[in-house]
CSV table of C-alpha atoms in Angstrom, one decimal:
chain,number,residue,atom,x,y,z
A,31,MET,CA,0.6,-7.2,-30.4
A,32,SER,CA,3.4,-9.2,-32.2
A,33,LEU,CA,2.8,-12.1,-34.4
A,34,LEU,CA,4.5,-14.4,-31.9
A,35,ALA,CA,2.3,-13.1,-29.1
A,36,ASP,CA,-0.8,-13.6,-31.2
A,37,LEU,CA,0.3,-17.2,-32.0
A,38,LEU,CA,1.0,-18.0,-28.3
A,39,SER,CA,-2.3,-16.5,-27.3
A,40,SER,CA,-4.2,-18.5,-30.0
A,41,VAL,CA,-2.4,-21.8,-28.9
A,42,PHE,CA,-3.2,-21.1,-25.3
A,43,ASP,CA,-6.9,-20.4,-26.1
A,44,ARG,CA,-7.2,-23.7,-28.1
A,45,SER,CA,-5.4,-25.7,-25.5
A,46,THR,CA,-7.5,-24.2,-22.7
A,47,LYS,CA,-10.7,-25.4,-24.4
A,48,ALA,CA,-9.2,-28.8,-24.9
A,49,PHE,CA,-8.1,-29.2,-21.3
A,50,THR,CA,-11.4,-27.8,-20.0
A,51,ALA,CA,-13.1,-30.8,-21.3
A,52,ALA,CA,-10.5,-33.2,-20.0
A,53,GLN,CA,-11.3,-35.8,-17.3
A,54,TRP,CA,-9.2,-34.3,-14.6
A,55,ASP,CA,-11.1,-31.0,-14.6
A,56,ASN,CA,-13.3,-32.1,-11.7
A,57,ARG,CA,-10.5,-33.4,-9.5
A,58,PRO,CA,-10.1,-31.9,-6.1
A,59,ILE,CA,-8.3,-28.6,-6.2
A,60,GLU,CA,-5.5,-30.1,-4.1
A,61,GLU,CA,-4.7,-32.5,-6.9
A,62,LEU,CA,-4.7,-29.6,-9.4
A,63,VAL,CA,-2.3,-27.8,-7.2
A,64,ALA,CA,0.0,-30.8,-7.0
A,65,ASP,CA,-0.2,-31.3,-10.8
A,66,LEU,CA,0.7,-27.6,-11.4
A,67,ILE,CA,3.7,-27.7,-9.1
A,68,GLY,CA,5.0,-30.9,-10.8
A,69,ASN,CA,4.2,-29.8,-14.3
A,70,HIS,CA,6.9,-28.9,-16.8
A,71,GLY,CA,4.8,-28.1,-19.9
A,72,GLU,CA,4.0,-24.4,-20.4
A,73,ILE,CA,0.6,-24.8,-22.1
A,74,LYS,CA,-0.7,-27.3,-19.6
A,75,GLY,CA,0.8,-25.3,-16.7
A,76,MET,CA,-1.1,-22.2,-17.9
A,77,THR,CA,-4.3,-24.1,-18.2
A,78,LEU,CA,-3.9,-25.6,-14.7
A,79,ALA,CA,-3.2,-22.2,-13.3
A,80,ARG,CA,-6.3,-20.7,-14.9
A,81,GLN,CA,-8.4,-23.5,-13.6
A,82,ILE,CA,-7.1,-23.1,-10.0
A,83,LEU,CA,-7.7,-19.4,-10.0
A,84,ASP,CA,-11.2,-19.7,-11.5
A,85,ARG,CA,-12.0,-22.5,-9.0
A,86,TYR,CA,-10.8,-20.3,-6.1
A,87,ALA,CA,-12.8,-17.3,-7.3
A,88,ALA,CA,-16.0,-19.3,-7.1
A,89,MET,CA,-15.3,-20.6,-3.6
A,90,GLU,CA,-17.3,-19.7,-0.5
A,91,THR,CA,-15.4,-18.4,2.6
A,92,ASP,CA,-15.1,-21.9,4.2
A,93,GLU,CA,-13.8,-23.4,1.0
A,94,LYS,CA,-11.2,-20.6,0.7
A,95,ARG,CA,-10.1,-21.3,4.3
A,96,ASP,CA,-9.7,-25.0,3.6
A,97,PHE,CA,-7.6,-24.1,0.5
A,98,PHE,CA,-5.3,-21.8,2.5
A,99,LEU,CA,-5.0,-24.4,5.2
A,100,HIS,CA,-3.8,-26.9,2.6
A,101,LEU,CA,-1.2,-24.5,1.3
A,102,ALA,CA,-0.1,-23.7,4.9
A,103,THR,CA,0.3,-27.3,6.0
A,104,GLY,CA,0.5,-29.5,2.9
A,105,LEU,CA,3.0,-27.3,1.1
A,106,ASP,CA,5.2,-26.3,4.0
A,107,ILE,CA,8.9,-26.8,4.4
A,108,ASN,CA,10.3,-30.0,5.9
A,109,PRO,CA,12.4,-28.8,8.9
A,110,GLU,CA,14.5,-32.0,8.9
A,111,THR,CA,15.3,-31.7,5.2
A,112,VAL,CA,16.3,-28.0,5.8
A,113,ARG,CA,18.6,-29.0,8.6
A,114,GLU,CA,20.2,-31.7,6.6
A,115,ALA,CA,20.7,-29.4,3.6
A,116,LEU,CA,22.2,-26.6,5.9
A,117,ASN,CA,24.6,-29.1,7.5
A,118,ALA,CA,25.7,-30.3,4.1
A,119,TYR,CA,26.3,-26.7,2.9
A,120,GLU,CA,28.2,-25.9,6.2
A,121,ALA,CA,30.4,-28.9,5.8
A,122,GLU,CA,31.1,-28.3,2.1
A,123,PRO,CA,30.0,-24.9,0.7
A,124,SER,CA,29.5,-25.2,-3.0
A,125,LYS,CA,27.0,-24.2,-5.7
A,126,ALA,CA,25.3,-27.6,-5.4
A,127,THR,CA,24.9,-27.7,-1.7
A,128,TYR,CA,23.7,-24.1,-1.6
A,129,ARG,CA,21.2,-24.9,-4.3
A,130,SER,CA,20.0,-27.9,-2.3
A,131,PHE,CA,19.6,-25.7,0.8
A,132,MET,CA,17.7,-23.0,-1.1
A,133,THR,CA,15.3,-25.6,-2.5
A,134,ALA,CA,14.7,-27.2,0.9
A,135,ALA,CA,14.2,-23.8,2.6
A,136,GLU,CA,11.6,-22.5,0.2
A,137,PRO,CA,8.1,-24.0,0.7
A,138,ALA,CA,6.4,-25.5,-2.4
A,139,ARG,CA,3.6,-22.9,-2.0
A,140,GLN,CA,5.9,-20.1,-3.1
A,141,GLU,CA,6.5,-22.0,-6.4
A,142,LEU,CA,2.8,-22.5,-6.6
A,143,VAL,CA,2.1,-18.8,-6.4
A,144,ARG,CA,4.7,-18.1,-9.0
A,145,ARG,CA,3.2,-20.6,-11.4
A,146,LEU,CA,-0.3,-19.3,-10.8
A,147,ASN,CA,1.0,-15.9,-11.9
A,148,GLN,CA,1.8,-17.0,-15.4
A,149,VAL,CA,-1.6,-16.5,-16.9
A,150,PRO,CA,-3.0,-13.1,-18.0
A,151,GLY,CA,-4.7,-11.2,-15.1
A,152,ALA,CA,-3.3,-13.5,-12.5
A,153,THR,CA,-1.4,-10.9,-10.6
A,154,GLY,CA,-4.6,-9.0,-9.7
A,155,SER,CA,-6.3,-12.3,-8.8
A,156,LEU,CA,-3.4,-13.2,-6.4
A,157,VAL,CA,-3.7,-9.7,-4.8
A,158,LYS,CA,-7.4,-10.4,-4.2
A,159,MET,CA,-6.5,-13.8,-2.8
A,160,ARG,CA,-4.1,-12.3,-0.3
A,161,LYS,CA,-6.9,-9.8,0.7
A,162,ASP,CA,-9.0,-12.9,1.7
A,163,LEU,CA,-6.0,-14.5,3.4
A,164,LEU,CA,-5.3,-11.4,5.5
A,165,GLY,CA,-8.8,-11.5,6.9
A,166,MET,CA,-8.4,-15.1,8.0
A,167,VAL,CA,-4.9,-14.7,9.5
A,168,LYS,CA,-6.4,-12.6,12.2
A,169,GLU,CA,-8.4,-15.6,13.3
A,170,ASP,CA,-6.0,-18.4,12.6
A,171,ALA,CA,-2.3,-17.9,13.3
A,172,SER,CA,-1.4,-21.1,11.4
A,173,LEU,CA,-1.9,-19.1,8.2
A,174,ALA,CA,0.6,-16.4,9.1
A,175,ALA,CA,3.6,-18.1,7.4
A,176,LEU,CA,1.6,-18.5,4.2
A,177,ASP,CA,0.9,-14.7,4.3
A,178,LEU,CA,4.7,-14.1,4.7
A,179,ASP,CA,5.2,-16.1,1.5
A,180,PHE,CA,2.7,-13.9,-0.4
A,181,ARG,CA,4.4,-10.8,1.0
A,182,HIS,CA,7.9,-12.1,0.1
A,183,LEU,CA,6.8,-12.6,-3.5
A,184,PHE,CA,4.8,-9.3,-3.7
A,185,LEU,CA,7.8,-7.3,-2.4
A,186,SER,CA,9.7,-8.5,-5.5
A,187,TRP,CA,6.9,-8.2,-8.0
A,188,PHE,CA,5.8,-4.7,-6.8
A,189,ASN,CA,9.2,-3.1,-6.2
A,190,ARG,CA,9.8,0.5,-7.3
A,191,GLY,CA,11.5,-0.5,-10.6
A,192,PHE,CA,8.2,-2.0,-11.9
A,193,LEU,CA,5.9,0.8,-10.9
A,194,VAL,CA,4.7,3.5,-13.3
A,195,LEU,CA,3.7,6.9,-12.1
A,196,ARG,CA,0.8,8.4,-14.0
A,197,PRO,CA,-1.0,11.7,-13.5
A,198,ILE,CA,-4.7,11.5,-13.0
A,199,ASN,CA,-6.9,14.4,-14.1
A,200,TRP,CA,-10.4,15.2,-15.2
A,201,ALA,CA,-9.6,13.9,-18.7
A,202,SER,CA,-8.5,10.5,-17.4
A,203,PRO,CA,-10.7,7.5,-18.4
A,204,ALA,CA,-14.0,7.3,-16.4
A,205,TYR,CA,-13.1,3.8,-15.1
A,206,ILE,CA,-10.0,5.2,-13.5
A,207,LEU,CA,-11.8,8.2,-12.0
A,208,GLU,CA,-14.5,5.9,-10.6
A,209,LYS,CA,-11.7,3.9,-8.8
A,210,ILE,CA,-10.3,7.2,-7.3
A,211,ILE,CA,-13.7,7.9,-5.9
A,212,ALA,CA,-14.0,4.3,-4.5
A,213,TYR,CA,-10.5,4.1,-3.1
A,214,GLU,CA,-10.3,7.6,-1.5
A,215,ALA,CA,-9.7,6.8,2.1
A,216,VAL,CA,-8.9,10.1,3.8
A,217,HIS,CA,-11.5,12.7,2.6
A,218,ALA,CA,-14.5,10.9,1.0
A,219,ILE,CA,-15.4,12.1,-2.5
A,220,ASP,CA,-19.2,12.3,-2.3
A,221,SER,CA,-20.1,13.2,-6.0
A,222,TRP,CA,-18.7,13.6,-9.5
A,223,GLY,CA,-18.8,17.3,-8.8
A,224,ASP,CA,-16.6,16.9,-5.8
A,225,LEU,CA,-14.2,14.8,-7.8
A,226,ARG,CA,-14.1,17.5,-10.6
A,227,ARG,CA,-13.1,20.1,-8.1
A,228,ARG,CA,-10.1,18.0,-7.1
A,229,MET,CA,-9.1,17.0,-10.6
A,230,GLN,CA,-9.8,19.7,-13.1
A,231,PRO,CA,-8.6,23.1,-11.7
A,232,SER,CA,-5.1,24.2,-12.7
A,233,ASP,CA,-3.9,24.4,-9.1
A,234,ARG,CA,-4.8,20.7,-8.4
A,235,ARG,CA,-2.8,17.6,-9.2
A,236,CYS,CA,-3.3,13.8,-8.6
A,237,PHE,CA,-0.7,11.1,-9.2
A,238,ALA,CA,-1.0,7.3,-8.9
A,239,PHE,CA,1.3,4.3,-9.1
A,240,PHE,CA,0.3,1.5,-11.5
A,241,HIS,CA,1.9,-1.9,-12.1
A,242,PRO,CA,2.2,-3.2,-15.7
A,243,ALA,CA,0.4,-6.4,-14.7
A,244,MET,CA,-2.5,-4.4,-13.3
A,245,PRO,CA,-2.7,-1.4,-15.7
A,246,ASP,CA,-6.3,-0.5,-14.8
A,247,GLU,CA,-5.9,-0.7,-11.0
A,248,PRO,CA,-4.2,2.2,-9.1
A,249,LEU,CA,-2.0,0.9,-6.3
A,250,ILE,CA,-1.8,4.2,-4.4
A,251,PHE,CA,-2.6,7.8,-5.2
A,252,VAL,CA,-1.9,11.2,-3.8
A,253,GLU,CA,-4.0,14.4,-4.2
A,254,VAL,CA,-2.1,17.7,-4.3
A,255,ALA,CA,-3.2,21.3,-3.8
A,256,LEU,CA,-1.0,24.1,-5.1
A,257,THR,CA,-1.2,27.0,-2.8
A,258,LYS,CA,0.3,30.3,-1.5
A,259,GLY,CA,1.5,29.4,1.9
A,260,VAL,CA,0.8,26.4,4.2
A,261,PRO,CA,-2.9,25.8,4.7
A,262,GLY,CA,-4.4,24.9,8.1
A,263,SER,CA,-7.9,23.7,7.1
A,264,ILE,CA,-9.0,20.9,4.8
A,265,GLN,CA,-12.3,22.7,4.3
A,266,ASP,CA,-10.5,25.6,2.8
A,267,VAL,CA,-8.5,23.3,0.5
A,268,LEU,CA,-11.7,21.5,-0.7
A,269,ALA,CA,-14.1,24.5,-0.6
A,270,ASP,CA,-16.7,24.6,-3.3
A,271,GLY,CA,-16.5,28.0,-5.2
A,272,ARG,CA,-12.9,28.8,-4.0
A,273,ASP,CA,-10.8,31.0,-6.2
A,274,VAL,CA,-8.6,29.0,-8.5
A,275,MET,CA,-5.0,30.3,-8.7
A,276,ASP,CA,-2.5,30.1,-11.5
A,277,ALA,CA,-0.2,27.1,-10.8
A,278,GLU,CA,2.8,29.2,-11.7
A,279,LEU,CA,2.1,31.5,-8.8
A,280,ALA,CA,2.0,28.7,-6.2
A,281,ASP,CA,4.9,28.4,-3.7
A,282,THR,CA,3.6,25.4,-1.8
A,283,ALA,CA,2.5,21.9,-2.8
A,284,VAL,CA,0.2,20.3,-0.2
A,285,PHE,CA,-0.3,16.5,-0.1
A,286,TYR,CA,-3.7,16.4,1.5
A,287,SER,CA,-4.8,12.9,0.8
A,288,ILE,CA,-2.8,9.7,0.3
A,289,SER,CA,-4.8,6.5,-0.3
A,290,ASN,CA,-3.7,2.9,-0.6
A,291,CYS,CA,-6.0,1.1,-3.1
A,292,GLN,CA,-5.3,-2.6,-2.8
A,293,ALA,CA,-6.0,-4.3,0.5
A,294,GLY,CA,-4.1,-7.4,-0.7
A,295,LEU,CA,-0.9,-5.4,-0.9
A,296,ALA,CA,-0.9,-4.4,2.8
A,297,GLY,CA,2.6,-4.2,4.1
A,298,ILE,CA,4.0,-3.4,0.7
A,299,SER,CA,5.1,0.2,1.0
A,300,PHE,CA,4.5,2.6,-1.9
A,301,GLY,CA,4.0,5.9,-0.2
A,302,ASN,CA,7.7,6.8,0.3
A,303,SER,CA,8.5,6.3,-3.3
A,304,LEU,CA,5.3,8.0,-4.4
A,305,ILE,CA,5.9,11.2,-2.4
A,306,LYS,CA,9.6,11.5,-3.5
A,307,GLN,CA,8.7,11.0,-7.1
A,308,VAL,CA,5.9,13.5,-7.0
A,309,VAL,CA,8.1,16.1,-5.3
A,310,ASP,CA,10.7,15.6,-8.0
A,311,ASP,CA,8.2,15.8,-10.9
A,312,LEU,CA,6.5,18.9,-9.4
A,313,SER,CA,9.8,20.6,-8.8
A,314,ARG,CA,10.7,20.2,-12.4
A,315,GLU,CA,7.3,21.3,-13.7
A,316,LEU,CA,6.9,24.3,-11.3
A,317,PRO,CA,10.3,25.7,-10.2
A,318,GLY,CA,8.5,28.3,-8.0
A,319,LEU,CA,7.5,25.6,-5.5
A,320,LYS,CA,9.6,25.9,-2.4
A,321,THR,CA,7.6,24.1,0.2
A,322,PHE,CA,6.3,20.6,0.2
A,323,VAL,CA,3.9,19.7,3.1
A,324,THR,CA,1.1,17.5,4.0
A,325,LEU,CA,-2.2,18.4,5.6
A,326,SER,CA,-2.8,15.2,7.5
A,327,PRO,CA,-5.3,13.7,9.9
A,328,ILE,CA,-4.3,12.5,13.4
A,329,PRO,CA,-6.4,9.3,13.6
A,330,GLY,CA,-5.3,8.2,17.0
A,331,LEU,CA,-5.7,11.5,18.9
A,332,THR,CA,-9.1,11.1,20.5
A,333,LYS,CA,-8.4,7.5,21.6
A,334,TRP,CA,-5.1,8.6,23.2
A,335,LEU,CA,-6.8,11.5,25.0
A,336,ALA,CA,-9.3,9.2,26.4
A,337,ALA,CA,-6.7,6.6,27.5
A,338,GLU,CA,-4.7,9.4,29.2
A,339,GLY,CA,-7.7,10.8,30.9
A,340,LEU,CA,-7.3,14.1,29.0
A,341,ASP,CA,-10.5,14.1,27.0
A,342,GLU,CA,-12.3,16.2,29.6
A,343,SER,CA,-9.5,18.9,29.4
A,344,ALA,CA,-9.3,18.9,25.7
A,345,THR,CA,-10.8,22.4,25.2
A,346,PRO,CA,-10.3,24.0,21.8
A,347,GLU,CA,-7.5,26.3,23.0
A,348,ARG,CA,-5.6,23.3,24.5
A,349,LEU,CA,-6.1,21.0,21.6
A,350,PRO,CA,-3.0,22.1,19.5
A,351,GLY,CA,-0.7,21.6,22.5
A,352,LEU,CA,-2.2,18.2,23.3
A,353,ALA,CA,-1.9,17.1,19.7
A,354,ALA,CA,1.7,18.2,19.6
A,355,ARG,CA,2.4,16.3,22.8
A,356,TYR,CA,0.7,13.2,21.3
A,357,LEU,CA,2.7,13.4,18.1
A,358,ILE,CA,6.1,13.8,19.8
A,359,ASN,CA,5.7,11.8,23.0
A,360,ALA,CA,3.1,9.1,22.5
A,361,LYS,CA,5.0,5.9,21.7
A,362,ARG,CA,4.3,2.2,20.9
A,363,PRO,CA,6.2,-0.4,23.0
A,364,ASN,CA,9.0,-0.5,20.4
A,365,GLY,CA,9.5,3.3,20.7
A,366,ALA,CA,7.9,4.2,17.4
A,367,PRO,CA,5.2,7.0,17.4
A,368,LEU,CA,1.8,5.8,18.3
A,369,ASP,CA,0.1,7.6,15.5
A,370,PRO,CA,0.2,5.6,12.2
A,371,VAL,CA,0.2,8.6,9.9
A,372,ALA,CA,3.0,10.1,12.0
A,373,ARG,CA,5.0,6.8,11.6
A,374,PHE,CA,4.6,6.9,7.9
A,375,HIS,CA,5.7,10.5,7.2
A,376,LEU,CA,8.4,10.6,9.9
A,377,GLY,CA,9.7,7.4,8.5
A,378,ASN,CA,9.9,9.1,5.1
A,379,GLY,CA,12.1,11.9,6.5
A,380,ALA,CA,9.4,14.5,7.1
A,381,LYS,CA,9.1,16.5,10.3
A,382,VAL,CA,6.1,17.7,12.3
A,383,HIS,CA,5.7,21.3,11.1
A,384,ALA,CA,2.5,22.7,12.5
A,385,VAL,CA,-0.8,21.6,14.1
A,386,HIS,CA,-4.1,23.3,13.6
A,387,ALA,CA,-7.4,23.3,15.6
A,388,ASN,CA,-10.7,23.3,13.7
A,389,ALA,CA,-8.9,22.0,10.6
A,390,ASP,CA,-11.3,19.2,9.8
A,391,THR,CA,-14.9,19.9,10.7
A,392,SER,CA,-16.3,16.7,9.1
A,393,PRO,CA,-17.8,14.0,11.3
A,394,ASN,CA,-14.8,11.8,10.7
A,395,GLY,CA,-12.4,14.6,11.6
A,396,GLN,CA,-14.2,15.3,14.8
A,397,ALA,CA,-14.4,11.6,15.7
A,398,GLN,CA,-10.7,10.8,15.2
A,399,SER,CA,-9.0,14.1,16.3
A,400,LEU,CA,-11.6,16.6,17.5
A,401,GLY,CA,-10.9,18.4,14.2
A,402,VAL,CA,-7.1,18.8,14.7
A,403,MET,CA,-4.8,18.3,11.7
A,404,VAL,CA,-1.1,18.4,11.2
A,405,ASN,CA,1.4,19.6,8.5
A,406,TYR,CA,4.4,17.3,7.9
A,407,LEU,CA,7.1,19.2,6.1
A,408,TYR,CA,9.3,17.5,3.5
A,409,ASP,CA,12.4,19.7,3.6
A,410,LEU,CA,14.5,18.4,0.7
A,411,SER,CA,17.7,19.5,2.5
A,412,ALA,CA,16.8,17.5,5.7
A,413,ILE,CA,14.9,14.5,4.5
A,414,ALA,CA,17.9,12.1,4.5
A,415,GLN,CA,19.1,13.2,7.9
A,416,ASN,CA,15.6,13.0,9.4
A,417,HIS,CA,15.0,9.6,8.0
A,418,GLU,CA,18.3,8.3,9.4
A,419,HIS,CA,17.6,9.6,12.9
A,420,PHE,CA,14.1,8.2,12.9
A,421,ALA,CA,15.3,4.8,11.6
A,422,ALA,CA,18.1,4.6,14.2
A,423,SER,CA,16.3,5.8,17.3
A,424,ASN,CA,12.7,6.8,16.4
A,425,LYS,CA,13.6,10.4,16.9
A,426,VAL,CA,10.7,12.7,16.0
A,427,ALA,CA,11.8,15.7,14.0
A,428,ALA,CA,9.6,18.7,14.8
A,429,SER,CA,9.6,22.5,14.4
A,430,PRO,CA,10.5,24.7,17.3
A,431,ASP,CA,6.8,25.9,17.5
A,432,VAL,CA,5.5,22.3,17.8
A,433,LYS,CA,8.1,21.4,20.4
A,434,ALA,CA,7.1,24.4,22.4
A,435,LEU,CA,3.4,23.5,22.2
A,436,ALA,CA,4.2,20.0,23.4
A,437,ARG,CA,6.3,21.2,26.3
A,438,ALA,CA,3.6,23.7,27.4
A,439,ALA,CA,0.9,21.0,27.3
A,440,GLU,CA,3.2,18.6,29.3
A,441,LYS,CA,3.8,21.2,31.9
A,442,SER,CA,0.2,22.1,32.3
A,443,ASP,CA,-0.7,18.5,33.1
A,444,THR,CA,2.0,18.0,35.8
């Protein structure tokens, strides 16, 4: 740490102690918020920000809801002021009138969140704050605009240019490995031995995005198996006692688990950048890799089968065809694929490559897809074209085999 940084930290620490004892410490948090927004002194501003964050962290759920309601209503834009500023800019476009419009159109709560973020550790605290907010938005639509403000700021703070890709392996710090266990959302890691089988062998890789403001918290991570050929069973990939192969002999990289780690960053997409960066890094490390695929769950399949009245006919031999039909034809009202994992990978430019019955025999795999899994292929020569077609018209790229399965399943039900 530089001498200047040491000096500023020391000054902040001393100033914090002084302000902690000040009379206004016990004022309502709404007054502290107003004071922070109107403050122009750096040290006092940092102290106010720390107090507000600490006060929030100690709140009960009802108090947090009241705090959010104050931000949503008391720090909102004034529509009349916005209209007047826009009219002035329209009548005489200039730097001054545009600045006035920008000021009027931005709610004061956005500036509050920026000022809260000036103290060490604040970014992580604000991500946790949004996690709380997201849970309340579902029950109170009046908080939705406040969430959009958080999302707007987070999209800037967590854009790809700030993210750092780090490999995770068995030699990584224990506190990071513990978080990988806790955040694994696709195939639960049930022991340190299970984690070791995923992290230590030479034919396994794990990569995570981190943010400099949250260096000890992974944002998203992907687990990769290096294989010969495309696997059709997660049990084979994760088998205890399997034969470990030399990574140099692998021709396929299998992304078998992608887990978002921070609930407060919902709606901030990292997966696209993560996969593309990992493909690029692995291609340089292992030139023998020619195929990049996922081995993915199909979380909405059983629910769709039930809704279509097809659950009774979902015999093992029919399941791959029904799964192919679901992935290609089942749509949301806006035309996008019904399955959330399909939307993610197809939106990234992948295509539906193959479907496999009895691919996930775990209780969760049986519950969500009757054990069926799917490979999405990341064909480097076709990713851009697939992405453009999907973005323009929700076109689902799929292999001839998968299309044939879907057609056969459709025909058998007519």
